[in-house]
Tab-separated table of C-alpha atoms in Angstrom:
chain	number	residue	atom	x	y	z
E	1	ILE	CA	-83.426	43.638	53.217
E	2	LEU	CA	-81.827	45.898	50.628
E	3	LYS	CA	-80.263	42.945	48.814
E	4	ALA	CA	-83.674	41.301	48.568
E	5	TYR	CA	-85.218	44.599	47.483
E	6	SER	CA	-82.650	44.990	44.708
E	7	GLN	CA	-83.473	41.509	43.422
E	8	ILE	CA	-87.296	41.634	43.469
E	9	LYS	CA	-88.060	45.254	42.661
E	10	LEU	CA	-89.624	45.816	39.261
E	11	ASN	CA	-90.570	49.240	37.899
E	12	ASN	CA	-90.379	50.984	41.242
E	13	ASN	CA	-89.030	54.542	41.175
E	14	THR	CA	-89.393	55.131	44.905
E	15	PRO	CA	-86.195	56.765	46.248
E	16	LEU	CA	-84.504	55.549	49.427
E	17	PHE	CA	-83.435	57.864	52.250
E	18	ILE	CA	-80.959	56.526	54.829
E	19	ASP	CA	-79.524	58.388	57.799
E	20	GLU	CA	-76.015	57.233	58.764
E	21	PRO	CA	-75.991	53.741	57.231
E	22	GLU	CA	-72.695	53.009	58.993
E	23	LEU	CA	-74.320	52.749	62.442
E	24	PHE	CA	-73.739	49.450	64.263
E	25	LEU	CA	-71.692	48.036	61.365
E	26	HIS	CA	-68.048	47.039	61.480
E	27	PRO	CA	-65.821	48.381	58.643
E	28	GLN	CA	-66.129	45.298	56.439
E	29	ALA	CA	-69.922	45.358	56.719
E	30	GLN	CA	-69.914	49.080	55.929
E	31	ARG	CA	-68.002	48.492	52.719
E	32	ASN	CA	-70.342	45.679	51.782
E	33	PHE	CA	-73.375	47.877	52.492
E	34	TYR	CA	-71.895	50.615	50.321
E	35	ARG	CA	-71.494	48.113	47.477
E	36	VAL	CA	-75.149	47.100	47.835
E	37	LEU	CA	-76.184	50.765	47.656
E	38	CYS	CA	-74.076	51.257	44.518
E	39	ASP	CA	-75.667	48.213	42.899
E	40	LEU	CA	-79.117	49.541	43.727
E	41	ALA	CA	-78.269	52.961	42.326
E	42	GLU	CA	-76.949	51.459	39.106
E	43	SER	CA	-80.179	49.480	38.721
E	44	GLY	CA	-82.171	52.713	38.750
E	45	THR	CA	-83.019	53.368	42.402
E	46	GLN	CA	-82.281	56.900	43.571
E	47	ILE	CA	-80.609	56.832	46.980
E	48	PHE	CA	-79.895	59.651	49.422
E	49	TYR	CA	-77.892	59.040	52.575
E	50	THR	CA	-75.961	61.054	55.118
E	51	THR	CA	-72.758	59.623	56.516
E	52	HIS	CA	-69.711	60.319	58.654
E	53	SER	CA	-67.894	57.227	57.398
E	54	PRO	CA	-65.247	57.223	54.634
E	55	ASN	CA	-66.414	53.702	53.770
E	56	PHE	CA	-69.490	55.212	52.108
E	57	LEU	CA	-67.492	57.519	49.835
E	58	ASN	CA	-65.353	56.905	46.782
E	59	VAL	CA	-63.019	59.321	45.011
E	60	GLY	CA	-63.865	57.537	41.779
E	61	ARG	CA	-67.530	58.532	42.225
E	62	PHE	CA	-66.953	62.066	43.475
E	63	ASN	CA	-69.819	63.370	41.328
E	64	GLU	CA	-72.225	61.707	43.770
E	65	ILE	CA	-70.838	63.496	46.840
E	66	PHE	CA	-72.410	66.564	48.446
E	67	LEU	CA	-70.546	68.087	51.385
E	68	VAL	CA	-72.591	69.808	54.075
E	69	ARG	CA	-70.510	72.401	55.918
E	70	LYS	CA	-71.059	75.214	58.365
E	71	ASN	CA	-69.075	78.381	59.027
E	72	LEU	CA	-69.640	81.805	60.576
E	73	ASN	CA	-69.941	83.628	57.248
E	74	LYS	CA	-72.032	81.239	55.145
E	75	GLY	CA	-73.902	79.378	57.845
E	76	THR	CA	-74.833	75.866	56.685
E	77	TYR	CA	-74.164	75.258	52.995
E	78	ILE	CA	-73.810	72.411	50.515
E	79	LYS	CA	-70.809	71.993	48.203
E	80	GLN	CA	-70.663	69.811	45.106
E	81	ALA	CA	-68.004	69.364	42.427
E	82	GLU	CA	-69.006	70.463	38.936
E	83	ILE	CA	-67.867	67.914	36.351
E	84	ASP	CA	-67.876	70.481	33.529
E	85	ASP	CA	-65.412	72.643	35.463
E	86	PHE	CA	-63.029	69.691	35.738
E	87	ILE	CA	-63.232	68.984	32.026
E	88	LYS	CA	-62.609	72.636	31.115
E	89	ASP	CA	-59.738	72.930	33.582
E	90	LEU	CA	-58.100	69.781	32.240
E	91	TYR	CA	-58.161	71.186	28.736
E	92	ILE	CA	-56.904	74.643	29.753
E	93	ARG	CA	-53.957	73.276	31.699
E	94	ASN	CA	-52.977	70.204	29.698
E	95	LYS	CA	-54.860	70.505	26.377
E	96	ILE	CA	-56.530	67.183	27.148
E	97	LYS	CA	-60.059	66.685	25.842
E	98	SER	CA	-62.143	64.566	28.168
E	99	ASN	CA	-65.734	63.619	28.911
E	100	PHE	CA	-67.764	62.588	31.942
E	101	GLU	CA	-66.923	58.860	31.802
E	102	ASP	CA	-63.234	59.374	31.047
E	103	LEU	CA	-62.834	61.873	33.856
E	104	LEU	CA	-64.353	59.560	36.466
E	105	LEU	CA	-62.215	56.702	35.186
E	106	GLN	CA	-59.088	58.822	35.597
E	107	TYR	CA	-59.985	59.526	39.209
E	108	LYS	CA	-60.861	55.912	39.832
E	109	ASN	CA	-57.463	54.841	38.487
E	110	ALA	CA	-55.633	57.465	40.543
E	111	TYR	CA	-57.663	56.419	43.600
E	112	ASP	CA	-56.849	52.737	43.127
E	113	GLU	CA	-53.128	53.465	42.751
E	114	THR	CA	-52.726	55.516	45.927
E	115	GLY	CA	-52.480	52.427	48.110
E	116	ASP	CA	-54.353	54.358	50.790
E	117	SER	CA	-57.942	54.688	49.619
E	118	GLN	CA	-59.222	55.104	53.185
E	119	LYS	CA	-57.315	58.376	53.589
E	120	SER	CA	-58.445	59.561	50.155
E	121	ASN	CA	-62.056	59.147	51.254
E	122	GLU	CA	-61.416	60.491	54.748
E	123	ALA	CA	-60.099	63.719	53.226
E	124	PHE	CA	-63.659	64.756	52.302
E	125	PHE	CA	-64.329	65.174	56.032
E	126	ALA	CA	-61.084	67.057	56.750
E	127	LYS	CA	-60.662	70.724	57.597
E	128	LYS	CA	-57.368	70.723	55.690
E	129	VAL	CA	-55.590	68.220	53.454
E	130	ILE	CA	-51.864	67.665	52.974
E	131	LEU	CA	-51.050	65.903	49.706
E	132	VAL	CA	-47.813	63.936	49.541
E	133	GLU	CA	-46.180	61.683	46.971
E	134	GLY	CA	-45.675	58.360	48.673
E	135	GLN	CA	-45.223	56.283	51.769
E	136	SER	CA	-42.070	58.005	53.029
E	137	GLU	CA	-43.778	61.388	53.370
E	138	SER	CA	-46.958	59.928	54.842
E	139	LEU	CA	-44.879	58.226	57.548
E	140	LEU	CA	-42.477	61.083	58.232
E	141	LEU	CA	-44.999	63.922	58.542
E	142	PRO	CA	-46.786	62.465	61.609
E	143	TYR	CA	-43.356	61.898	63.177
E	144	PHE	CA	-42.315	65.515	62.574
E	145	PHE	CA	-45.656	66.822	63.860
E	146	ASP	CA	-45.263	64.755	67.013
E	147	HIS	CA	-41.713	66.037	67.407
E	148	ILE	CA	-42.960	69.650	67.551
E	149	SER	CA	-46.051	68.697	69.621
E	150	PHE	CA	-48.483	69.593	66.839
E	151	ASP	CA	-51.666	67.518	67.072
E	152	TYR	CA	-52.621	67.436	63.406
E	153	ILE	CA	-55.416	64.929	64.018
E	154	ALA	CA	-57.149	67.220	66.517
E	155	LYS	CA	-56.833	70.018	63.946
E	156	GLY	CA	-58.849	67.978	61.447
E	157	ILE	CA	-55.922	67.511	59.044
E	158	THR	CA	-55.683	64.461	56.788
E	159	ILE	CA	-52.510	63.379	54.999
E	160	VAL	CA	-53.258	61.807	51.617
E	161	ARG	CA	-50.722	59.699	49.761
E	162	CYS	CA	-51.224	60.353	46.041
E	163	GLY	CA	-49.079	57.506	44.734
E	164	ASN	CA	-46.750	59.625	42.629
E	165	LYS	CA	-46.014	63.243	41.758
E	166	ALA	CA	-48.041	63.166	38.549
E	167	GLU	CA	-51.252	62.470	40.481
E	168	ILE	CA	-50.897	65.264	43.049
E	169	ASP	CA	-52.560	67.924	40.919
E	170	ARG	CA	-55.496	65.592	40.263
E	171	PHE	CA	-56.226	65.244	43.970
E	172	TYR	CA	-55.535	68.932	44.585
E	173	ARG	CA	-58.106	69.819	41.932
E	174	LEU	CA	-60.652	67.478	43.494
E	175	TYR	CA	-60.468	68.573	47.124
E	176	SER	CA	-60.132	72.242	46.211
E	177	GLU	CA	-63.317	71.993	44.168
E	178	PHE	CA	-65.089	70.922	47.353
E	179	GLY	CA	-63.667	73.931	49.185
E	180	ILE	CA	-61.197	71.956	51.293
E	181	PRO	CA	-57.851	73.799	51.754
E	182	CYS	CA	-54.997	71.718	50.292
E	183	TYR	CA	-51.256	71.861	50.813
E	184	ILE	CA	-48.687	69.996	48.727
E	185	ILE	CA	-45.380	68.475	49.790
E	186	PHE	CA	-43.013	66.688	47.392
E	187	ASP	CA	-39.280	66.275	47.151
E	188	GLY	CA	-36.989	67.533	44.399
E	189	ASP	CA	-35.969	64.075	43.183
E	190	TYR	CA	-32.543	65.467	42.358
E	191	ASN	CA	-31.110	63.746	39.283
E	192	HIS	CA	-34.188	61.472	39.156
E	193	TYR	CA	-34.981	62.653	35.642
E	194	GLY	CA	-31.402	62.325	34.430
E	195	THR	CA	-30.938	66.067	34.692
E	196	LYS	CA	-27.489	67.574	34.992
E	197	ASP	CA	-28.169	70.105	37.685
E	198	GLU	CA	-30.693	71.041	40.324
E	199	SER	CA	-32.207	73.915	38.313
E	200	ASP	CA	-33.333	71.446	35.618
E	201	THR	CA	-34.998	69.321	38.264
E	202	ILE	CA	-36.831	72.341	39.704
E	203	LYS	CA	-38.135	73.237	36.246
E	204	LYS	CA	-39.334	69.671	35.715
E	205	ASN	CA	-41.092	69.623	39.094
E	206	LYS	CA	-42.880	72.899	38.329
E	207	ASN	CA	-44.102	71.505	35.027
E	208	ASP	CA	-45.398	68.352	36.722
């Protein structure tokens, strides 16, 4: 129905409201439905939907995400990431001038390179996020947690593989902006940079 609507609609500014579009759809159909919604939005239709599925989120379009949370102090509240804050922060930390389109493209590229986009999206629903460099850490952490009988899944913790060390701060900035506590784990990569001693490596890691 929505595909047909997107093809025949003319100058119709009527917004669409959808509650949990993922219901009764298998994962592939969910991703296809999300693509249809994106196409509709890009053609000018304003769309609001609530979801519990990571298949209807995208790190590369984080400006479209509103998190609805509840706690004892604030009650129910809505959290959104402010693009301008990202741009200012990027310049303060790295002296990089950016704009709206460039910033989203950077996150889209980082998102595509993680190799684990499902976890990147799932992190928006997490109570806490652990950011790691690559596959080794993402495989070892669950093993270590199981070894000490720590049920990290029941605790609402998501482990996100960032692809490489240089992308960790990008994801940390993103999830922190949404108020999700983040923790970072990366190795020292001793002598990886051609350094002569461990202290040089530590300095390089801090700069990264």
